[in-house]
PDB file of C-alpha atoms and ligand atoms in Angstrom:
ATOM      1  CA  MET A   1     -20.894 -23.555   8.046  1.00  0.00           C
ATOM      2  CA  PRO A   2     -17.270 -23.639   9.153  1.00  0.00           C
ATOM      3  CA  VAL A   3     -17.341 -20.037  10.341  1.00  0.00           C
ATOM      4  CA  ASP A   4     -19.981 -18.251  12.269  1.00  0.00           C
ATOM      5  CA  PRO A   5     -18.849 -14.997  13.880  1.00  0.00           C
ATOM      6  CA  LEU A   6     -21.628 -15.541  16.400  1.00  0.00           C
ATOM      7  CA  CYS A   7     -20.297 -18.970  17.283  1.00  0.00           C
ATOM      8  CA  PRO A   8     -18.886 -18.618  20.789  1.00  0.00           C
ATOM      9  CA  ALA A   9     -15.109 -18.737  20.966  1.00  0.00           C
ATOM     10  CA  LYS A  10     -13.888 -22.123  22.082  1.00  0.00           C
ATOM     11  CA  ARG A  11     -11.680 -22.461  25.134  1.00  0.00           C
ATOM     12  CA  GLY A  12      -8.442 -23.377  23.450  1.00  0.00           C
ATOM     13  CA  ILE A  13      -7.922 -24.340  19.838  1.00  0.00           C
ATOM     14  CA  PRO A  14      -7.386 -28.063  19.158  1.00  0.00           C
ATOM     15  CA  SER A  15      -3.686 -28.786  18.841  1.00  0.00           C
ATOM     16  CA  GLN A  16      -1.678 -31.705  17.566  1.00  0.00           C
ATOM     17  CA  VAL A  17       1.729 -31.784  19.209  1.00  0.00           C
ATOM     18  CA  LEU A  18       4.357 -33.932  17.530  1.00  0.00           C
ATOM     19  CA  THR A  19       7.931 -34.496  18.557  1.00  0.00           C
ATOM     20  CA  SER A  20       9.331 -32.649  15.555  1.00  0.00           C
ATOM     21  CA  GLY A  21       8.241 -30.143  12.958  1.00  0.00           C
ATOM     22  CA  LEU A  22       9.209 -32.614  10.261  1.00  0.00           C
ATOM     23  CA  GLU A  23       6.871 -35.243  11.643  1.00  0.00           C
ATOM     24  CA  ALA A  24       4.030 -32.699  11.871  1.00  0.00           C
ATOM     25  CA  SER A  25       4.726 -31.439   8.356  1.00  0.00           C
ATOM     26  CA  GLN A  26       4.631 -34.933   6.908  1.00  0.00           C
ATOM     27  CA  ALA A  27       1.303 -35.625   8.621  1.00  0.00           C
ATOM     28  CA  VAL A  28      -0.146 -32.370   7.278  1.00  0.00           C
ATOM     29  CA  ALA A  29       1.143 -33.174   3.775  1.00  0.00           C
ATOM     30  CA  ARG A  30      -0.623 -36.547   4.002  1.00  0.00           C
ATOM     31  CA  GLU A  31      -3.873 -34.819   4.916  1.00  0.00           C
ATOM     32  CA  ILE A  32      -3.491 -32.476   1.949  1.00  0.00           C
ATOM     33  CA  ALA A  33      -2.699 -35.392  -0.378  1.00  0.00           C
ATOM     34  CA  ASP A  34      -5.746 -37.316   0.852  1.00  0.00           C
ATOM     35  CA  LEU A  35      -7.938 -34.278   0.185  1.00  0.00           C
ATOM     36  CA  ILE A  36      -6.507 -33.824  -3.322  1.00  0.00           C
ATOM     37  CA  ARG A  37      -7.176 -37.498  -4.128  1.00  0.00           C
ATOM     38  CA  LEU A  38     -10.671 -37.413  -2.638  1.00  0.00           C
ATOM     39  CA  ARG A  39     -11.560 -34.361  -4.696  1.00  0.00           C
ATOM     40  CA  GLU A  40     -10.093 -35.904  -7.831  1.00  0.00           C
ATOM     41  CA  SER A  41     -12.048 -39.126  -7.342  1.00  0.00           C
ATOM     42  CA  ASP A  42     -15.209 -36.974  -7.145  1.00  0.00           C
ATOM     43  CA  GLY A  43     -14.199 -35.168 -10.344  1.00  0.00           C
ATOM     44  CA  GLN A  44     -13.726 -31.916  -8.456  1.00  0.00           C
ATOM     45  CA  THR A  45     -10.954 -29.412  -8.031  1.00  0.00           C
ATOM     46  CA  CYS A  46      -9.198 -29.069  -4.693  1.00  0.00           C
ATOM     47  CA  VAL A  47      -8.776 -25.435  -3.669  1.00  0.00           C
ATOM     48  CA  LEU A  48      -5.819 -24.877  -1.363  1.00  0.00           C
ATOM     49  CA  GLY A  49      -4.818 -21.708   0.454  1.00  0.00           C
ATOM     50  CA  LEU A  50      -1.034 -21.715   0.771  1.00  0.00           C
ATOM     51  CA  ALA A  51       1.468 -19.949   2.991  1.00  0.00           C
ATOM     52  CA  THR A  52       5.087 -18.879   2.645  1.00  0.00           C
ATOM     53  CA  GLY A  53       7.849 -18.470   5.223  1.00  0.00           C
ATOM     54  CA  SER A  54      10.132 -21.084   6.706  1.00  0.00           C
ATOM     55  CA  THR A  55       7.372 -23.002   8.485  1.00  0.00           C
ATOM     56  CA  PRO A  56       5.634 -24.784   5.567  1.00  0.00           C
ATOM     57  CA  LEU A  57       8.855 -25.787   3.769  1.00  0.00           C
ATOM     58  CA  ASP A  58       8.756 -29.418   4.900  1.00  0.00           C
ATOM     59  CA  VAL A  59       5.083 -29.720   3.929  1.00  0.00           C
ATOM     60  CA  TYR A  60       5.981 -28.651   0.399  1.00  0.00           C
ATOM     61  CA  ALA A  61       9.019 -30.961   0.313  1.00  0.00           C
ATOM     62  CA  GLU A  62       6.819 -33.880   1.314  1.00  0.00           C
ATOM     63  CA  LEU A  63       4.174 -33.014  -1.298  1.00  0.00           C
ATOM     64  CA  ILE A  64       6.921 -32.960  -3.945  1.00  0.00           C
ATOM     65  CA  ARG A  65       8.170 -36.336  -2.726  1.00  0.00           C
ATOM     66  CA  MET A  66       4.659 -37.767  -2.951  1.00  0.00           C
ATOM     67  CA  HIS A  67       4.329 -36.375  -6.478  1.00  0.00           C
ATOM     68  CA  ARG A  68       7.603 -37.998  -7.538  1.00  0.00           C
ATOM     69  CA  GLU A  69       7.382 -41.273  -5.687  1.00  0.00           C
ATOM     70  CA  GLU A  70       3.698 -41.942  -5.152  1.00  0.00           C
ATOM     71  CA  GLY A  71       2.096 -40.446  -8.257  1.00  0.00           C
ATOM     72  CA  LEU A  72       0.277 -37.668  -6.417  1.00  0.00           C
ATOM     73  CA  SER A  73      -1.001 -35.355  -9.146  1.00  0.00           C
ATOM     74  CA  PHE A  74      -1.848 -31.686  -8.763  1.00  0.00           C
ATOM     75  CA  ARG A  75      -3.690 -31.366 -12.088  1.00  0.00           C
ATOM     76  CA  ASN A  76      -6.986 -30.834 -10.226  1.00  0.00           C
ATOM     77  CA  VAL A  77      -5.505 -28.453  -7.647  1.00  0.00           C
ATOM     78  CA  VAL A  78      -6.122 -24.697  -7.557  1.00  0.00           C
ATOM     79  CA  THR A  79      -4.060 -22.569  -5.172  1.00  0.00           C
ATOM     80  CA  PHE A  80      -4.389 -19.126  -3.642  1.00  0.00           C
ATOM     81  CA  ASN A  81      -1.460 -17.785  -1.674  1.00  0.00           C
ATOM     82  CA  LEU A  82      -2.067 -15.703   1.403  1.00  0.00           C
ATOM     83  CA  ASP A  83       0.107 -12.726   0.692  1.00  0.00           C
ATOM     84  CA  GLU A  84       2.918 -10.900  -1.081  1.00  0.00           C
ATOM     85  CA  TYR A  85       5.087  -7.944  -0.153  1.00  0.00           C
ATOM     86  CA  TYR A  86       4.227  -4.648  -1.821  1.00  0.00           C
ATOM     87  CA  PRO A  87       5.795  -3.471  -3.957  1.00  0.00           C
ATOM     88  CA  MET A  88       7.526  -6.636  -5.138  1.00  0.00           C
ATOM     89  CA  GLN A  89       8.768  -7.903  -8.491  1.00  0.00           C
ATOM     90  CA  PRO A  90       8.041 -11.613  -8.982  1.00  0.00           C
ATOM     91  CA  THR A  91      11.675 -12.295  -9.908  1.00  0.00           C
ATOM     92  CA  ALA A  92      13.131 -10.632  -6.782  1.00  0.00           C
ATOM     93  CA  ALA A  93      14.904 -12.912  -4.321  1.00  0.00           C
ATOM     94  CA  GLN A  94      12.333 -12.177  -1.577  1.00  0.00           C
ATOM     95  CA  SER A  95       9.266 -12.503  -3.804  1.00  0.00           C
ATOM     96  CA  TYR A  96       6.680 -15.020  -2.680  1.00  0.00           C
ATOM     97  CA  VAL A  97       6.051 -15.853  -6.345  1.00  0.00           C
ATOM     98  CA  ARG A  98       9.650 -16.933  -6.601  1.00  0.00           C
ATOM     99  CA  PHE A  99       9.461 -18.723  -3.236  1.00  0.00           C
ATOM    100  CA  MET A 100       6.428 -20.759  -4.285  1.00  0.00           C
ATOM    101  CA  ASN A 101       7.914 -21.642  -7.665  1.00  0.00           C
ATOM    102  CA  GLU A 102      11.177 -22.783  -6.110  1.00  0.00           C
ATOM    103  CA  GLN A 103       9.685 -24.571  -3.111  1.00  0.00           C
ATOM    104  CA  LEU A 104       6.679 -26.233  -4.794  1.00  0.00           C
ATOM    105  CA  PHE A 105       5.250 -25.296  -8.159  1.00  0.00           C
ATOM    106  CA  ASP A 106       8.356 -25.940 -10.307  1.00  0.00           C
ATOM    107  CA  HIS A 107       8.407 -29.523  -9.027  1.00  0.00           C
ATOM    108  CA  ILE A 108       4.785 -30.622  -9.455  1.00  0.00           C
ATOM    109  CA  ASP A 109       2.250 -30.861 -12.280  1.00  0.00           C
ATOM    110  CA  ILE A 110      -0.089 -28.031 -11.261  1.00  0.00           C
ATOM    111  CA  PRO A 111      -1.403 -26.128 -14.304  1.00  0.00           C
ATOM    112  CA  ALA A 112       0.106 -22.610 -14.277  1.00  0.00           C
ATOM    113  CA  GLU A 113      -3.323 -21.019 -14.677  1.00  0.00           C
ATOM    114  CA  ASN A 114      -4.452 -22.643 -11.408  1.00  0.00           C
ATOM    115  CA  VAL A 115      -1.866 -20.766  -9.332  1.00  0.00           C
ATOM    116  CA  HIS A 116      -2.801 -17.439  -7.718  1.00  0.00           C
ATOM    117  CA  ILE A 117      -0.434 -15.251  -5.701  1.00  0.00           C
ATOM    118  CA  PRO A 118      -1.151 -11.606  -4.889  1.00  0.00           C
ATOM    119  CA  ASP A 119       0.602  -9.405  -7.448  1.00  0.00           C
ATOM    120  CA  GLY A 120       3.130  -7.059  -5.873  1.00  0.00           C
ATOM    121  CA  THR A 121       3.560  -5.111  -9.128  1.00  0.00           C
ATOM    122  CA  ILE A 122       0.025  -3.757  -9.339  1.00  0.00           C
ATOM    123  CA  SER A 123      -0.205   0.042  -9.327  1.00  0.00           C
ATOM    124  CA  LEU A 124      -1.421   1.790  -6.204  1.00  0.00           C
ATOM    125  CA  ASP A 125      -4.413   3.098  -8.157  1.00  0.00           C
ATOM    126  CA  ASP A 126      -5.466  -0.404  -9.124  1.00  0.00           C
ATOM    127  CA  VAL A 127      -4.705  -2.304  -5.937  1.00  0.00           C
ATOM    128  CA  ALA A 128      -8.167  -2.075  -4.332  1.00  0.00           C
ATOM    129  CA  ALA A 129      -9.880  -3.413  -7.465  1.00  0.00           C
ATOM    130  CA  TYR A 130      -7.183  -6.058  -7.774  1.00  0.00           C
ATOM    131  CA  CYS A 131      -7.845  -7.228  -4.201  1.00  0.00           C
ATOM    132  CA  ASP A 132     -11.603  -7.408  -4.868  1.00  0.00           C
ATOM    133  CA  GLY A 133     -10.803  -9.504  -7.930  1.00  0.00           C
ATOM    134  CA  TYR A 134      -8.686 -11.875  -5.814  1.00  0.00           C
ATOM    135  CA  GLU A 135     -11.661 -12.420  -3.510  1.00  0.00           C
ATOM    136  CA  GLN A 136     -13.921 -13.029  -6.504  1.00  0.00           C
ATOM    137  CA  LYS A 137     -11.532 -15.605  -7.931  1.00  0.00           C
ATOM    138  CA  ILE A 138     -11.548 -17.540  -4.653  1.00  0.00           C
ATOM    139  CA  ALA A 139     -15.350 -17.430  -4.574  1.00  0.00           C
ATOM    140  CA  ALA A 140     -15.601 -18.462  -8.232  1.00  0.00           C
ATOM    141  CA  ARG A 141     -13.583 -21.600  -7.411  1.00  0.00           C
ATOM    142  CA  GLY A 142     -16.050 -22.460  -4.662  1.00  0.00           C
ATOM    143  CA  GLY A 143     -13.995 -21.154  -1.737  1.00  0.00           C
ATOM    144  CA  LEU A 144     -10.944 -22.588  -0.021  1.00  0.00           C
ATOM    145  CA  ASP A 145     -11.126 -26.263   0.929  1.00  0.00           C
ATOM    146  CA  LEU A 146      -8.097 -26.013   3.176  1.00  0.00           C
ATOM    147  CA  GLN A 147      -6.003 -23.058   4.291  1.00  0.00           C
ATOM    148  CA  LEU A 148      -2.463 -23.577   5.522  1.00  0.00           C
ATOM    149  CA  LEU A 149      -1.194 -20.902   7.914  1.00  0.00           C
ATOM    150  CA  GLY A 150       1.934 -19.939   9.791  1.00  0.00           C
ATOM    151  CA  ILE A 151       1.872 -17.445  12.632  1.00  0.00           C
ATOM    152  CA  GLY A 152       3.976 -14.346  13.172  1.00  0.00           C
ATOM    153  CA  ARG A 153       5.499 -13.586  16.564  1.00  0.00           C
ATOM    154  CA  ALA A 154       2.973 -10.754  17.027  1.00  0.00           C
ATOM    155  CA  GLY A 155       0.102 -13.060  16.113  1.00  0.00           C
ATOM    156  CA  HIS A 156      -0.465 -12.276  12.467  1.00  0.00           C
ATOM    157  CA  ILE A 157      -2.024 -14.788  10.076  1.00  0.00           C
ATOM    158  CA  GLY A 158      -1.180 -13.990   6.492  1.00  0.00           C
ATOM    159  CA  PHE A 159      -0.079 -10.376   6.859  1.00  0.00           C
ATOM    160  CA  ASN A 160      -3.090  -9.541   9.022  1.00  0.00           C
ATOM    161  CA  GLU A 161      -1.191  -7.622  11.633  1.00  0.00           C
ATOM    162  CA  PRO A 162      -2.487  -6.670  15.102  1.00  0.00           C
ATOM    163  CA  GLY A 163      -5.518  -4.406  14.627  1.00  0.00           C
ATOM    164  CA  SER A 164      -6.916  -6.427  11.713  1.00  0.00           C
ATOM    165  CA  THR A 165     -10.614  -7.115  12.045  1.00  0.00           C
ATOM    166  CA  LEU A 166     -12.541 -10.369  11.819  1.00  0.00           C
ATOM    167  CA  ASP A 167     -14.335  -9.201   8.681  1.00  0.00           C
ATOM    168  CA  SER A 168     -11.235  -7.907   6.862  1.00  0.00           C
ATOM    169  CA  ARG A 169     -10.812  -8.996   3.240  1.00  0.00           C
ATOM    170  CA  THR A 170      -7.926  -9.054   0.770  1.00  0.00           C
ATOM    171  CA  ARG A 171      -6.280  -5.639   0.892  1.00  0.00           C
ATOM    172  CA  LEU A 172      -3.115  -3.580   1.037  1.00  0.00           C
ATOM    173  CA  VAL A 173      -1.762  -3.435   4.593  1.00  0.00           C
ATOM    174  CA  THR A 174       1.092  -1.828   6.507  1.00  0.00           C
ATOM    175  CA  LEU A 175       3.529  -4.283   8.063  1.00  0.00           C
ATOM    176  CA  ASN A 176       4.375  -3.918  11.736  1.00  0.00           C
ATOM    177  CA  ASP A 177       7.848  -3.683  13.216  1.00  0.00           C
ATOM    178  CA  VAL A 178       8.009  -7.272  14.500  1.00  0.00           C
ATOM    179  CA  THR A 179       7.172  -8.608  11.046  1.00  0.00           C
ATOM    180  CA  ARG A 180       9.725  -6.344   9.388  1.00  0.00           C
ATOM    181  CA  GLU A 181      12.394  -7.300  11.951  1.00  0.00           C
ATOM    182  CA  ASP A 182      11.741 -10.978  11.294  1.00  0.00           C
ATOM    183  CA  ALA A 183      12.173 -10.377   7.555  1.00  0.00           C
ATOM    184  CA  ALA A 184      15.275  -8.192   7.942  1.00  0.00           C
ATOM    185  CA  SER A 185      17.845 -10.932   7.376  1.00  0.00           C
ATOM    186  CA  ALA A 186      16.286 -11.862   4.029  1.00  0.00           C
ATOM    187  CA  TYR A 187      16.578  -8.216   2.973  1.00  0.00           C
ATOM    188  CA  SER A 188      20.058  -7.500   4.401  1.00  0.00           C
ATOM    189  CA  GLY A 189      18.603  -5.066   6.916  1.00  0.00           C
ATOM    190  CA  ILE A 190      15.220  -3.860   8.136  1.00  0.00           C
ATOM    191  CA  GLU A 191      15.541  -0.638   6.122  1.00  0.00           C
ATOM    192  CA  ASN A 192      15.188  -2.710   2.939  1.00  0.00           C
ATOM    193  CA  VAL A 193      12.053  -4.612   4.044  1.00  0.00           C
ATOM    194  CA  PRO A 194       8.922  -3.323   2.267  1.00  0.00           C
ATOM    195  CA  ARG A 195       6.530  -1.412   4.490  1.00  0.00           C
ATOM    196  CA  GLN A 196       3.427  -2.820   2.891  1.00  0.00           C
ATOM    197  CA  ALA A 197       1.959  -6.064   1.624  1.00  0.00           C
ATOM    198  CA  ILE A 198      -1.164  -7.447  -0.020  1.00  0.00           C
ATOM    199  CA  THR A 199      -2.837 -10.063   2.137  1.00  0.00           C
ATOM    200  CA  MET A 200      -5.984 -12.126   2.196  1.00  0.00           C
ATOM    201  CA  GLY A 201      -8.120 -10.831   5.061  1.00  0.00           C
ATOM    202  CA  VAL A 202      -9.017 -12.561   8.298  1.00  0.00           C
ATOM    203  CA  GLY A 203     -12.541 -12.888   6.901  1.00  0.00           C
ATOM    204  CA  THR A 204     -11.184 -14.512   3.740  1.00  0.00           C
ATOM    205  CA  ILE A 205      -9.185 -17.025   5.770  1.00  0.00           C
ATOM    206  CA  MET A 206     -12.109 -17.737   8.109  1.00  0.00           C
ATOM    207  CA  GLN A 207     -14.262 -18.845   5.170  1.00  0.00           C
ATOM    208  CA  ALA A 208     -11.931 -21.752   4.431  1.00  0.00           C
ATOM    209  CA  ARG A 209     -13.655 -25.042   5.200  1.00  0.00           C
ATOM    210  CA  ARG A 210     -10.621 -26.272   7.117  1.00  0.00           C
ATOM    211  CA  ILE A 211      -7.664 -24.394   8.575  1.00  0.00           C
ATOM    212  CA  ILE A 212      -4.326 -25.861   9.637  1.00  0.00           C
ATOM    213  CA  LEU A 213      -1.901 -23.549  11.406  1.00  0.00           C
ATOM    214  CA  LEU A 214       1.701 -24.722  11.696  1.00  0.00           C
ATOM    215  CA  ALA A 215       4.113 -23.343  14.271  1.00  0.00           C
ATOM    216  CA  PHE A 216       7.495 -24.800  15.099  1.00  0.00           C
ATOM    217  CA  GLY A 217      10.341 -23.787  17.375  1.00  0.00           C
ATOM    218  CA  SER A 218      10.715 -22.064  20.717  1.00  0.00           C
ATOM    219  CA  SER A 219      10.414 -18.575  19.199  1.00  0.00           C
ATOM    220  CA  LYS A 220       6.726 -19.335  18.579  1.00  0.00           C
ATOM    221  CA  ALA A 221       5.923 -20.787  22.037  1.00  0.00           C
ATOM    222  CA  SER A 222       4.666 -17.562  23.568  1.00  0.00           C
ATOM    223  CA  ILE A 223       2.444 -16.500  20.655  1.00  0.00           C
ATOM    224  CA  VAL A 224       1.092 -20.045  20.245  1.00  0.00           C
ATOM    225  CA  ALA A 225      -0.049 -20.019  23.879  1.00  0.00           C
ATOM    226  CA  ARG A 226      -1.602 -16.556  23.506  1.00  0.00           C
ATOM    227  CA  ALA A 227      -3.311 -17.490  20.251  1.00  0.00           C
ATOM    228  CA  THR A 228      -4.771 -20.785  21.411  1.00  0.00           C
ATOM    229  CA  GLU A 229      -5.587 -19.984  25.029  1.00  0.00           C
ATOM    230  CA  GLY A 230      -5.876 -16.197  25.162  1.00  0.00           C
ATOM    231  CA  THR A 231      -8.875 -13.915  24.783  1.00  0.00           C
ATOM    232  CA  VAL A 232     -10.106 -13.305  21.250  1.00  0.00           C
ATOM    233  CA  SER A 233      -8.858  -9.871  20.285  1.00  0.00           C
ATOM    234  CA  GLU A 234      -7.784  -7.813  17.301  1.00  0.00           C
ATOM    235  CA  SER A 235      -4.458  -7.353  19.059  1.00  0.00           C
ATOM    236  CA  VAL A 236      -3.659 -11.018  18.276  1.00  0.00           C
ATOM    237  CA  PRO A 237      -5.415 -11.736  14.958  1.00  0.00           C
ATOM    238  CA  ALA A 238      -4.747 -15.484  15.228  1.00  0.00           C
ATOM    239  CA  THR A 239      -7.181 -15.563  18.174  1.00  0.00           C
ATOM    240  CA  PHE A 240     -10.025 -15.055  15.676  1.00  0.00           C
ATOM    241  CA  LEU A 241      -9.460 -18.709  14.786  1.00  0.00           C
ATOM    242  CA  HIS A 242     -11.313 -19.574  18.023  1.00  0.00           C
ATOM    243  CA  HIS A 243     -14.472 -18.801  16.055  1.00  0.00           C
ATOM    244  CA  HIS A 244     -13.725 -21.398  13.354  1.00  0.00           C
ATOM    245  CA  SER A 245     -15.305 -24.801  13.728  1.00  0.00           C
ATOM    246  CA  ASN A 246     -12.640 -26.784  11.848  1.00  0.00           C
ATOM    247  CA  VAL A 247      -9.239 -25.416  12.793  1.00  0.00           C
ATOM    248  CA  GLU A 248      -6.225 -27.208  14.208  1.00  0.00           C
ATOM    249  CA  PHE A 249      -2.786 -26.075  15.294  1.00  0.00           C
ATOM    250  CA  TRP A 250       0.011 -28.489  14.415  1.00  0.00           C
ATOM    251  CA  LEU A 251       2.956 -27.928  16.728  1.00  0.00           C
ATOM    252  CA  ASP A 252       6.261 -29.411  17.768  1.00  0.00           C
ATOM    253  CA  GLU A 253       7.246 -29.866  21.393  1.00  0.00           C
ATOM    254  CA  THR A 254       9.083 -26.555  21.567  1.00  0.00           C
ATOM    255  CA  SER A 255       6.311 -24.379  20.120  1.00  0.00           C
ATOM    256  CA  ALA A 256       3.800 -26.143  22.393  1.00  0.00           C
ATOM    257  CA  ALA A 257       5.928 -25.670  25.513  1.00  0.00           C
ATOM    258  CA  GLN A 258       3.844 -22.825  27.021  1.00  0.00           C
ATOM    259  CA  LEU A 259       0.422 -24.405  26.499  1.00  0.00           C
ATOM    260  CA  SER A 260      -1.412 -25.082  29.732  1.00  0.00           C
ATOM    261  CA  LEU A 261      -4.684 -26.602  28.553  1.00  0.00           C
ATOM    262  CA  SER A 262      -4.632 -30.331  27.929  1.00  0.00           C
TER     263      SER A 262
HETATM  264  P1  LIG B  10       7.762 -18.154   9.381  1.00  0.00           P
HETATM  265  O1  LIG B  10       6.669 -17.013   9.228  1.00  0.00           O
HETATM  266  O2  LIG B  10       7.155 -19.396   8.818  1.00  0.00           O
HETATM  267  O3  LIG B  10       8.912 -17.694   8.531  1.00  0.00           O
HETATM  268  O4  LIG B  10       8.079 -18.272  10.832  1.00  0.00           O
HETATM  269  C1  LIG B  10       5.377 -17.291   9.656  1.00  0.00           C
HETATM  270  C2  LIG B  10       4.502 -16.070   9.507  1.00  0.00           C
HETATM  271  O5  LIG B  10       5.010 -14.947   9.612  1.00  0.00           O
HETATM  272  O6  LIG B  10       3.304 -16.236   9.276  1.00  0.00           O
END
């Protein structure tokens, strides 16, 4: 089993440090492509958990390049995105539906019915049942083969903000101030950033068979060090990844600058 909450936390999470984010992103895209091809050769679907934000952009660009130039097909790929702001219309400029279409899905051959992104238009009355359904869809596809993650400056994974528990599942959450500040420029001011979001839970993420967390740039150096070398705690949800048996952080030299463990 990739996750066992009783599995003792490891001292440090394995990290790959490359000279640039681009180099790391291309290596991660190659791993994803290899997994897609392996699954296809076995006649199976490949279930990917995907992330938004600026960090995974070069991974998606490289996957598109491999689709165009190397014949990488996504016809056997099923995707589940981590999160979406709430409320959010899919056509809005800040929508993660729009982001994923523009950055990946519009450029590859993934069947539309294989794409899943939390729906920011669901009514408040229906959101809990909707989130349960999202979990059931992941389970019905056999679980996530690989989950791609970024990390927020306060240590969130997905929108699992500080205080999220190890067993949390897909749900409606309240965004914290650091997250809303970091989104402010995309919304022309923090007052326009939604206060809530739908996110896969920490427990949902932890059930992925493999997890790759990407973090690039000096603004992530402090949280990367806390997440990989600090004590496991709800106050930094990314530290829960210490309990996963197949997780890696892929970093550039600047985001790795405060790591002390070799
Ligand atoms: P970023 O966001 O990729 O835009 O830095 C990462 C995150 O908040 O998880």
